Amino acid sequence: MTETAIETVEEFRLRARTWLAANVARVDPEAPPPSSGDDDAEWLHARELQKRLYAGGFAGICFPKEYGGLGLSHEYQEAFTEEADGYEMPLLLNIPTFSICAPTILDMGSEKQKKEHLGAAIRGDEVLVQFLSEPSGGSDLAGVLTRADRDGDEWVINGAKIWSTSAYAGDYALCLARTDWNAPKHRGLTMFLMKIDSPGVDLRRIKQVNGSTEFCEEFFDNVVLPADAVVGEVNDGWTVASRQLFHERTAVGGGSQYTSGRGVRDTRKASDDFVALARETGQADDVHVRELVGQAYAHRTVQEQLIKRVAAAVASGELPAPAMSLIRLFHAETDWLNTDIGLELAGSYAVAGPVGRGPLELGTGYLSRQAASLGGGSSEMSRNLISERLLQMPREYAADRDVPFSEVKHSG
């Protein structure tokens, strides 16, 4: 193919189909590979798969060519994801590396940051994560207490972060810190790119109720960063964080154009699993069970169409960026619904079934049911965004909106 020839989506699809069959292992539906993110071996395998995609010419499909991607439209990514269904994919790299952190750097980073970090991620050489939430902050991201003090050409970071997804496996993190304590809380923040193994970073893993240790907490003790670690502008970190949250809500809702493959808990495939579960548990002829499976299928159909419609409207400018909160909120509601339906169908098998995937996994998944309503900001925050930014309803009152942060009372 000459450089001037334009490969159609169908030509790309057929090339991907041939390449996948020859170069990537298929997933055994009876014994799929682990995808918890808890094990170093999983991450090494994900990186190896990403390197394989890159070598084959199927990595970074929607990222610009100048930063290591292919520079193609979302239709090409969708075609590849459809063809890759049933094959091993580096799913662990989808969130937060490719769907959140890399797009944020693409939108807000310097040319040096884009060329270094986007290319490294696309090649499978670098994992990017987020250092955002803090022990005292709750859902108030702008209330961060982690501080960054200027010392000549360097910045010195002190503070703590928590609930950092997969941070233990990462190389760099987008870290939000306060650089001006006399400005109102949204206007005194700066975003930094922090090397996770920097001296002074103490990273610890958190064990969750479902046994996972994917989440981490970090403590910063005089962590020194160079001046070019700033993403965006000094004291304009909220602009960067807002864009980052836009990508996170898009990713959580299932609308990111930068991810390849679908996870085992994709709510859009749940109804298919429920048909098999109903048959396995001898309930396929039960009218109530059939209604539950139908309800899951209906939500799946609506979710697929909602993602396409909202993503296209935001891309064209018909809807503003906060509209991605619609798919983020619907994802949470759909995930809750599927979790509840799965548990009802599994019954006692959800707590006493065979070890491994299947009904018992539905019981374990129920323990972390709340996660869907928290990732990318809480569902309550999504409703606020929808009401204020889309429906133009009055903004929620905030007593500290224009008050210097040094005068704001906080638990820290």
Tab-separated table of C-alpha atoms in Angstrom:
chain	number	residue	atom	x	y	z
A	1	MET	CA	0.000	0.000	0.000
A	2	THR	CA	1.424	3.409	-0.952
A	3	GLU	CA	1.613	6.247	1.522
A	4	THR	CA	-1.029	8.159	-0.463
A	5	ALA	CA	-3.520	5.283	-0.474
A	6	ILE	CA	-6.295	5.532	2.101
A	7	GLU	CA	-7.230	2.260	3.764
A	8	THR	CA	-10.966	1.946	4.241
A	9	VAL	CA	-12.465	0.802	7.511
A	10	GLU	CA	-13.384	-2.546	5.956
A	11	GLU	CA	-9.876	-3.042	4.573
A	12	PHE	CA	-8.493	-2.211	8.004
A	13	ARG	CA	-10.941	-4.652	9.599
A	14	LEU	CA	-9.921	-7.493	7.288
A	15	ARG	CA	-6.231	-6.816	7.862
A	16	ALA	CA	-6.834	-6.809	11.632
A	17	ARG	CA	-8.789	-10.063	11.402
A	18	THR	CA	-5.941	-11.802	9.583
A	19	TRP	CA	-3.281	-10.395	11.899
A	20	LEU	CA	-5.145	-11.279	15.109
A	21	ALA	CA	-5.663	-14.868	13.986
A	22	ALA	CA	-1.958	-15.256	13.302
A	23	ASN	CA	-0.475	-13.353	16.236
A	24	VAL	CA	-2.772	-13.308	19.281
A	25	ALA	CA	-4.097	-16.158	21.410
A	26	ARG	CA	-7.823	-16.673	21.751
A	27	VAL	CA	-9.428	-16.488	25.189
A	28	ASP	CA	-10.753	-19.776	26.521
A	29	PRO	CA	-14.292	-18.865	27.690
A	30	GLU	CA	-14.133	-21.687	30.230
A	31	ALA	CA	-10.829	-20.440	31.681
A	32	PRO	CA	-10.290	-16.775	30.764
A	33	PRO	CA	-7.033	-15.134	31.885
A	34	PRO	CA	-7.136	-13.205	35.185
A	35	SER	CA	-7.904	-9.508	34.864
A	36	SER	CA	-7.943	-8.317	38.465
A	37	GLY	CA	-4.889	-6.099	38.115
A	38	ASP	CA	-3.531	-7.518	41.373
A	39	ASP	CA	-0.611	-9.504	40.007
A	40	ASP	CA	2.705	-8.384	38.508
A	41	ALA	CA	2.513	-11.189	35.954
A	42	GLU	CA	-0.785	-9.793	34.618
A	43	TRP	CA	0.828	-6.421	34.020
A	44	LEU	CA	3.884	-7.900	32.363
A	45	HIS	CA	1.596	-9.856	30.047
A	46	ALA	CA	-0.452	-6.735	29.284
A	47	ARG	CA	2.701	-4.834	28.363
A	48	GLU	CA	3.834	-7.720	26.152
A	49	LEU	CA	0.471	-7.746	24.373
A	50	GLN	CA	0.687	-3.974	23.856
A	51	LYS	CA	4.167	-4.338	22.378
A	52	ARG	CA	2.747	-6.985	20.038
A	53	LEU	CA	-0.053	-4.657	18.946
A	54	TYR	CA	2.491	-1.925	18.294
A	55	ALA	CA	4.728	-4.189	16.247
A	56	GLY	CA	1.708	-5.296	14.224
A	57	GLY	CA	0.585	-1.736	13.517
A	58	PHE	CA	-2.585	-1.800	15.635
A	59	ALA	CA	-1.610	0.281	18.695
A	60	GLY	CA	-2.731	3.830	19.413
A	61	ILE	CA	-5.250	3.723	16.579
A	62	CYS	CA	-6.832	7.109	17.365
A	63	PHE	CA	-3.717	8.865	18.676
A	64	PRO	CA	-1.933	11.247	16.261
A	65	LYS	CA	0.898	9.873	14.149
A	66	GLU	CA	3.379	12.430	15.451
A	67	TYR	CA	3.034	10.923	18.934
A	68	GLY	CA	3.289	7.279	17.918
A	69	GLY	CA	-0.303	6.512	16.982
A	70	LEU	CA	-2.015	5.758	13.674
A	71	GLY	CA	-4.027	8.969	13.437
A	72	LEU	CA	-7.238	7.183	12.433
A	73	SER	CA	-10.866	7.908	13.344
A	74	HIS	CA	-13.003	6.165	15.942
A	75	GLU	CA	-14.592	3.950	13.281
A	76	TYR	CA	-11.255	2.191	12.797
A	77	GLN	CA	-10.887	1.642	16.544
A	78	GLU	CA	-14.411	0.232	16.748
A	79	ALA	CA	-13.681	-2.130	13.882
A	80	PHE	CA	-10.528	-3.394	15.574
A	81	THR	CA	-12.276	-3.817	18.930
A	82	GLU	CA	-15.026	-5.853	17.275
A	83	GLU	CA	-12.493	-8.081	15.536
A	84	ALA	CA	-10.452	-8.433	18.748
A	85	ASP	CA	-13.438	-9.764	20.700
A	86	GLY	CA	-12.477	-13.234	21.892
A	87	TYR	CA	-8.734	-12.572	21.717
A	88	GLU	CA	-6.349	-11.682	24.544
A	89	MET	CA	-6.043	-7.899	24.755
A	90	PRO	CA	-4.046	-5.624	27.114
A	91	LEU	CA	-7.249	-4.632	28.921
A	92	LEU	CA	-5.381	-3.513	32.045
A	93	LEU	CA	-3.893	-0.651	30.028
A	94	ASN	CA	-7.289	0.703	28.980
A	95	ILE	CA	-8.059	2.410	32.303
A	96	PRO	CA	-6.481	4.694	33.275
A	97	THR	CA	-3.505	4.721	30.861
A	98	PHE	CA	-5.124	4.970	27.433
A	99	SER	CA	-8.606	6.260	28.162
A	100	ILE	CA	-7.783	8.892	30.813
A	101	CYS	CA	-4.136	9.825	31.308
A	102	ALA	CA	-2.872	9.669	27.718
A	103	PRO	CA	-5.785	11.745	26.292
A	104	THR	CA	-5.277	14.312	29.069
A	105	ILE	CA	-1.605	14.655	28.146
A	106	LEU	CA	-2.618	14.842	24.482
A	107	ASP	CA	-5.021	17.711	25.234
A	108	MET	CA	-3.056	19.596	27.885
A	109	GLY	CA	0.585	18.489	27.870
A	110	SER	CA	3.668	20.092	26.350
A	111	GLU	CA	5.126	18.818	23.080
A	112	LYS	CA	7.903	17.130	25.044
A	113	GLN	CA	5.415	15.381	27.342
A	114	LYS	CA	3.310	14.212	24.392
A	115	LYS	CA	6.250	12.815	22.449
A	116	GLU	CA	7.824	11.112	25.468
A	117	HIS	CA	4.859	9.690	27.318
A	118	LEU	CA	2.269	9.010	24.612
A	119	GLY	CA	4.790	7.194	22.465
A	120	ALA	CA	6.075	5.184	25.431
A	121	ALA	CA	2.541	4.145	26.424
A	122	ILE	CA	1.592	3.156	22.873
A	123	ARG	CA	4.776	1.053	22.586
A	124	GLY	CA	3.947	-0.732	25.859
A	125	ASP	CA	6.936	0.780	27.648
A	126	GLU	CA	5.016	2.965	30.109
A	127	VAL	CA	1.925	2.738	32.309
A	128	LEU	CA	0.239	6.010	33.314
A	129	VAL	CA	-1.960	6.362	36.405
A	130	GLN	CA	-3.681	9.061	38.477
A	131	PHE	CA	-2.847	10.646	41.845
A	132	LEU	CA	-6.031	12.647	42.473
A	133	SER	CA	-8.191	11.671	45.470
A	134	GLU	CA	-7.003	12.432	48.995
A	135	PRO	CA	-7.813	10.973	52.432
A	136	SER	CA	-9.524	14.180	53.588
A	137	GLY	CA	-11.127	15.250	50.328
A	138	GLY	CA	-13.957	12.860	49.574
A	139	SER	CA	-15.618	13.945	46.342
A	140	ASP	CA	-14.244	17.490	46.626
A	141	LEU	CA	-11.298	17.088	44.269
A	142	ALA	CA	-10.544	20.809	44.265
A	143	GLY	CA	-9.986	20.686	48.035
A	144	VAL	CA	-6.626	18.894	47.737
A	145	LEU	CA	-4.098	19.472	50.523
A	146	THR	CA	-1.050	17.948	48.836
A	147	ARG	CA	1.260	20.913	48.340
A	148	ALA	CA	3.917	21.786	45.773
A	149	ASP	CA	6.439	24.453	46.726
A	150	ARG	CA	8.762	26.088	44.197
A	151	ASP	CA	12.477	25.761	44.954
A	152	GLY	CA	14.463	27.376	42.164
A	153	ASP	CA	13.923	25.321	39.021
A	154	GLU	CA	12.301	22.485	40.951
A	155	TRP	CA	9.093	21.682	42.807
A	156	VAL	CA	8.929	19.930	46.173
A	157	ILE	CA	5.811	17.819	46.790
A	158	ASN	CA	4.438	16.864	50.217
A	159	GLY	CA	1.109	15.234	51.058
A	160	ALA	CA	-0.910	12.090	50.403
A	161	LYS	CA	-3.206	10.506	47.805
A	162	ILE	CA	-5.558	7.535	47.968
A	163	TRP	CA	-7.692	5.184	45.818
A	164	SER	CA	-5.123	5.318	43.017
A	165	THR	CA	-6.124	2.605	40.555
A	166	SER	CA	-3.241	0.265	39.656
A	167	ALA	CA	-0.639	2.756	40.869
A	168	TYR	CA	1.691	-0.009	42.003
A	169	ALA	CA	2.085	-1.095	38.368
A	170	GLY	CA	2.559	2.421	36.969
A	171	ASP	CA	5.582	4.372	35.811
A	172	TYR	CA	4.239	7.939	35.880
A	173	ALA	CA	1.229	9.566	37.528
A	174	LEU	CA	-0.745	12.729	36.905
A	175	CYS	CA	-0.642	14.348	40.341
A	176	LEU	CA	-2.756	17.352	41.348
A	177	ALA	CA	-1.215	19.585	44.033
A	178	ARG	CA	-1.810	23.010	45.570
A	179	THR	CA	0.645	25.704	44.554
A	180	ASP	CA	-1.143	28.866	45.767
A	181	TRP	CA	-2.849	28.771	49.159
A	182	ASN	CA	-4.076	32.366	48.894
A	183	ALA	CA	-6.148	31.738	45.776
A	184	PRO	CA	-9.647	30.198	45.833
A	185	LYS	CA	-9.413	26.432	45.825
A	186	HIS	CA	-10.052	25.931	42.103
A	187	ARG	CA	-7.495	28.571	41.070
A	188	GLY	CA	-4.448	27.592	43.132
A	189	LEU	CA	-3.804	24.100	41.756
A	190	THR	CA	-1.178	22.687	39.396
A	191	MET	CA	-0.990	19.309	37.654
A	192	PHE	CA	2.329	17.453	37.626
A	193	LEU	CA	3.721	14.363	35.937
A	194	MET	CA	5.399	12.420	38.733
A	195	LYS	CA	7.722	9.472	38.295
A	196	ILE	CA	6.306	6.929	40.707
A	197	ASP	CA	9.631	5.528	41.861
A	198	SER	CA	10.945	9.014	42.712
A	199	PRO	CA	12.738	9.325	46.086
A	200	GLY	CA	10.241	10.299	48.775
A	201	VAL	CA	7.245	8.413	47.291
A	202	ASP	CA	5.916	5.752	49.694
A	203	LEU	CA	3.312	3.636	47.870
A	204	ARG	CA	1.144	1.128	49.728
A	205	ARG	CA	-1.549	-1.213	48.423
A	206	ILE	CA	-5.062	-1.271	49.919
A	207	LYS	CA	-6.958	-4.531	50.436
A	208	GLN	CA	-10.624	-4.202	49.512
A	209	VAL	CA	-13.605	-6.176	50.778
A	210	ASN	CA	-13.556	-8.378	47.666
A	211	GLY	CA	-9.900	-9.271	48.288
A	212	SER	CA	-8.475	-7.064	45.543
A	213	THR	CA	-5.325	-5.016	46.230
A	214	GLU	CA	-5.467	-3.008	43.018
A	215	PHE	CA	-6.054	0.324	44.772
A	216	CYS	CA	-3.106	2.136	46.352
A	217	GLU	CA	-2.345	5.021	48.655
A	218	GLU	CA	0.727	7.235	48.374
A	219	PHE	CA	2.627	9.461	50.763
A	220	PHE	CA	4.963	12.192	49.486
A	221	ASP	CA	7.890	13.335	51.619
A	222	ASN	CA	9.836	16.111	49.874
A	223	VAL	CA	9.465	14.583	46.413
A	224	VAL	CA	11.494	16.721	44.000
A	225	LEU	CA	10.161	17.285	40.468
A	226	PRO	CA	11.729	19.304	37.632
A	227	ALA	CA	10.039	22.441	36.312
A	228	ASP	CA	9.028	20.673	33.097
A	229	ALA	CA	6.948	18.194	35.105
A	230	VAL	CA	4.101	20.743	35.105
A	231	VAL	CA	1.205	19.760	32.826
A	232	GLY	CA	-0.509	22.857	31.489
A	233	GLU	CA	0.118	26.077	33.394
A	234	VAL	CA	1.098	26.728	37.000
A	235	ASN	CA	-2.001	27.491	39.109
A	236	ASP	CA	-4.255	26.364	36.238
A	237	GLY	CA	-4.334	22.726	37.273
A	238	TRP	CA	-8.104	22.717	37.601
A	239	THR	CA	-8.405	23.176	33.845
A	240	VAL	CA	-6.229	20.090	33.375
A	241	ALA	CA	-8.104	18.151	36.073
A	242	SER	CA	-11.462	19.064	34.492
A	243	ARG	CA	-10.307	17.684	31.163
A	244	GLN	CA	-8.987	14.620	32.939
A	245	LEU	CA	-12.370	14.081	34.613
A	246	PHE	CA	-14.064	14.447	31.231
A	247	HIS	CA	-11.948	11.591	29.892
A	248	GLU	CA	-12.539	9.545	33.049
A	249	ARG	CA	-16.319	9.892	32.816
A	250	THR	CA	-16.117	8.999	29.139
A	251	ALA	CA	-14.001	5.935	29.943
A	252	VAL	CA	-16.192	4.743	32.804
A	253	GLY	CA	-19.269	5.200	30.625
A	254	GLY	CA	-17.712	3.069	27.873
A	255	GLY	CA	-17.336	5.821	25.265
A	256	SER	CA	-13.565	6.259	24.979
A	257	GLN	CA	-12.125	6.120	21.474
A	258	TYR	CA	-8.684	5.176	22.788
A	259	THR	CA	-9.303	1.663	24.165
A	260	SER	CA	-8.973	-1.747	22.514
A	261	GLY	CA	-10.922	-4.819	23.559
A	262	ARG	CA	-13.754	-5.337	26.001
A	263	GLY	CA	-13.480	-6.491	29.584
A	264	VAL	CA	-15.075	-9.588	31.067
A	265	ARG	CA	-17.495	-7.430	33.085
A	266	ASP	CA	-18.632	-5.291	30.165
A	267	THR	CA	-22.281	-4.545	30.993
A	268	ARG	CA	-23.102	-4.543	27.294
A	269	LYS	CA	-22.480	-8.318	27.223
A	270	ALA	CA	-24.111	-9.146	30.563
A	271	SER	CA	-27.479	-10.215	29.158
A	272	ASP	CA	-25.788	-12.928	27.089
A	273	ASP	CA	-24.186	-14.286	30.254
A	274	PHE	CA	-27.547	-14.198	32.045
A	275	VAL	CA	-29.182	-16.395	29.409
A	276	ALA	CA	-26.503	-19.016	30.008
A	277	LEU	CA	-26.808	-18.554	33.789
A	278	ALA	CA	-30.577	-19.010	33.699
A	279	ARG	CA	-30.136	-22.264	31.788
A	280	GLU	CA	-27.308	-23.441	34.042
A	281	THR	CA	-29.424	-22.898	37.145
A	282	GLY	CA	-32.557	-24.470	35.646
A	283	GLN	CA	-34.562	-21.226	35.564
A	284	ALA	CA	-34.790	-20.627	31.816
A	285	ASP	CA	-38.556	-21.245	31.762
A	286	ASP	CA	-39.326	-19.079	34.797
A	287	VAL	CA	-41.378	-16.046	33.697
A	288	HIS	CA	-39.831	-13.716	36.286
A	289	VAL	CA	-36.320	-14.799	35.343
A	290	ARG	CA	-37.048	-14.219	31.660
A	291	GLU	CA	-38.285	-10.713	32.519
A	292	LEU	CA	-35.048	-9.991	34.406
A	293	VAL	CA	-32.907	-11.184	31.494
A	294	GLY	CA	-35.023	-9.083	29.135
A	295	GLN	CA	-34.550	-6.056	31.360
A	296	ALA	CA	-30.767	-6.538	31.254
A	297	TYR	CA	-30.885	-6.897	27.470
A	298	ALA	CA	-32.951	-3.703	27.133
A	299	HIS	CA	-30.449	-1.741	29.215
A	300	ARG	CA	-27.607	-3.149	27.130
A	301	THR	CA	-29.290	-1.975	23.930
A	302	VAL	CA	-30.015	1.487	25.318
A	303	GLN	CA	-26.447	1.800	26.639
A	304	GLU	CA	-24.921	0.958	23.257
A	305	GLN	CA	-27.068	3.513	21.479
A	306	LEU	CA	-26.591	6.160	24.162
A	307	ILE	CA	-22.806	5.857	23.978
A	308	LYS	CA	-22.814	6.272	20.196
A	309	ARG	CA	-25.282	9.149	20.196
A	310	VAL	CA	-23.711	11.184	23.018
A	311	ALA	CA	-20.124	10.580	21.878
A	312	ALA	CA	-20.992	11.671	18.337
A	313	ALA	CA	-22.857	14.757	19.588
A	314	VAL	CA	-19.952	15.827	21.805
A	315	ALA	CA	-17.451	15.241	18.989
A	316	SER	CA	-19.524	17.381	16.588
A	317	GLY	CA	-20.148	20.139	19.129
A	318	GLU	CA	-23.881	19.495	19.238
A	319	LEU	CA	-23.546	18.752	22.954
A	320	PRO	CA	-20.979	20.198	25.395
A	321	ALA	CA	-18.313	18.018	27.009
A	322	PRO	CA	-20.254	17.608	30.305
A	323	ALA	CA	-22.796	15.545	28.335
A	324	MET	CA	-20.445	12.589	28.754
A	325	SER	CA	-21.815	12.471	32.297
A	326	LEU	CA	-24.972	11.011	30.733
A	327	ILE	CA	-23.201	7.828	29.675
A	328	ARG	CA	-21.192	7.794	32.900
A	329	LEU	CA	-24.407	7.887	34.966
A	330	PHE	CA	-26.228	5.367	32.788
A	331	HIS	CA	-23.246	3.012	33.039
A	332	ALA	CA	-23.455	3.133	36.846
A	333	GLU	CA	-27.194	2.458	36.823
A	334	THR	CA	-26.748	-0.387	34.322
A	335	ASP	CA	-23.880	-1.920	36.267
A	336	TRP	CA	-25.934	-1.858	39.475
A	337	LEU	CA	-28.874	-3.422	37.651
A	338	ASN	CA	-26.721	-6.192	36.170
A	339	THR	CA	-25.061	-6.879	39.509
A	340	ASP	CA	-28.437	-7.188	41.237
A	341	ILE	CA	-29.949	-9.342	38.494
A	342	GLY	CA	-26.886	-11.583	38.416
A	343	LEU	CA	-27.051	-12.110	42.155
A	344	GLU	CA	-30.772	-12.924	42.046
A	345	LEU	CA	-30.285	-15.436	39.226
A	346	ALA	CA	-27.275	-17.084	40.894
A	347	GLY	CA	-28.996	-17.401	44.260
A	348	SER	CA	-27.063	-19.543	46.737
A	349	TYR	CA	-24.485	-20.367	44.058
A	350	ALA	CA	-23.231	-16.774	44.431
A	351	VAL	CA	-21.891	-17.612	47.878
A	352	ALA	CA	-21.380	-21.379	47.750
A	353	GLY	CA	-20.805	-22.222	44.107
A	354	PRO	CA	-17.732	-23.703	42.409
A	355	VAL	CA	-14.516	-21.714	42.849
A	356	GLY	CA	-13.599	-19.632	39.795
A	357	ARG	CA	-15.635	-17.722	37.273
A	358	GLY	CA	-19.394	-18.163	37.121
A	359	PRO	CA	-22.042	-17.728	39.827
A	360	LEU	CA	-19.493	-17.426	42.638
A	361	GLU	CA	-17.831	-14.517	40.858
A	362	LEU	CA	-21.196	-12.738	40.794
A	363	GLY	CA	-21.270	-12.929	44.568
A	364	THR	CA	-17.746	-11.564	44.853
A	365	GLY	CA	-18.593	-8.816	42.366
A	366	TYR	CA	-21.549	-7.762	44.489
A	367	LEU	CA	-19.154	-6.862	47.301
A	368	SER	CA	-17.743	-4.064	45.138
A	369	ARG	CA	-21.109	-3.044	43.673
A	370	GLN	CA	-20.671	0.587	44.773
A	371	ALA	CA	-17.587	1.051	42.583
A	372	ALA	CA	-19.652	1.807	39.491
A	373	SER	CA	-21.254	4.791	41.209
A	374	LEU	CA	-17.910	6.227	42.353
A	375	GLY	CA	-15.465	5.880	39.462
A	376	GLY	CA	-15.101	9.093	37.477
A	377	GLY	CA	-16.757	11.022	40.303
A	378	SER	CA	-19.862	9.924	42.168
A	379	SER	CA	-23.239	9.482	40.485
A	380	GLU	CA	-24.467	12.431	42.542
A	381	MET	CA	-21.774	14.593	40.952
A	382	SER	CA	-22.811	13.365	37.503
A	383	ARG	CA	-26.389	14.389	38.249
A	384	ASN	CA	-25.157	17.826	39.347
A	385	LEU	CA	-23.209	18.247	36.117
A	386	ILE	CA	-26.179	17.197	34.015
A	387	SER	CA	-28.548	19.547	35.831
A	388	GLU	CA	-26.200	22.558	35.899
A	389	ARG	CA	-24.238	22.244	32.633
A	390	LEU	CA	-26.842	20.638	30.349
A	391	LEU	CA	-30.221	21.651	31.783
A	392	GLN	CA	-28.978	25.092	32.922
A	393	MET	CA	-30.449	24.686	36.401
A	394	PRO	CA	-29.077	26.904	39.207
A	395	ARG	CA	-25.652	25.893	40.523
A	396	GLU	CA	-25.418	24.253	43.910
A	397	TYR	CA	-24.442	26.725	46.640
A	398	ALA	CA	-20.774	26.578	47.711
A	399	ALA	CA	-19.719	28.718	50.663
A	400	ASP	CA	-16.033	28.496	49.755
A	401	ARG	CA	-16.333	29.338	46.047
A	402	ASP	CA	-14.342	32.622	46.017
A	403	VAL	CA	-12.620	32.349	49.390
A	404	PRO	CA	-8.800	32.045	49.592
A	405	PHE	CA	-8.067	28.403	50.322
A	406	SER	CA	-5.947	29.334	53.346
A	407	GLU	CA	-9.167	30.616	54.977
A	408	VAL	CA	-11.295	27.578	54.142
A	409	LYS	CA	-11.991	25.184	56.998
A	410	HIS	CA	-11.047	21.594	56.218
A	411	SER	CA	-10.419	18.372	58.095
A	412	GLY	CA	-6.716	18.326	57.152
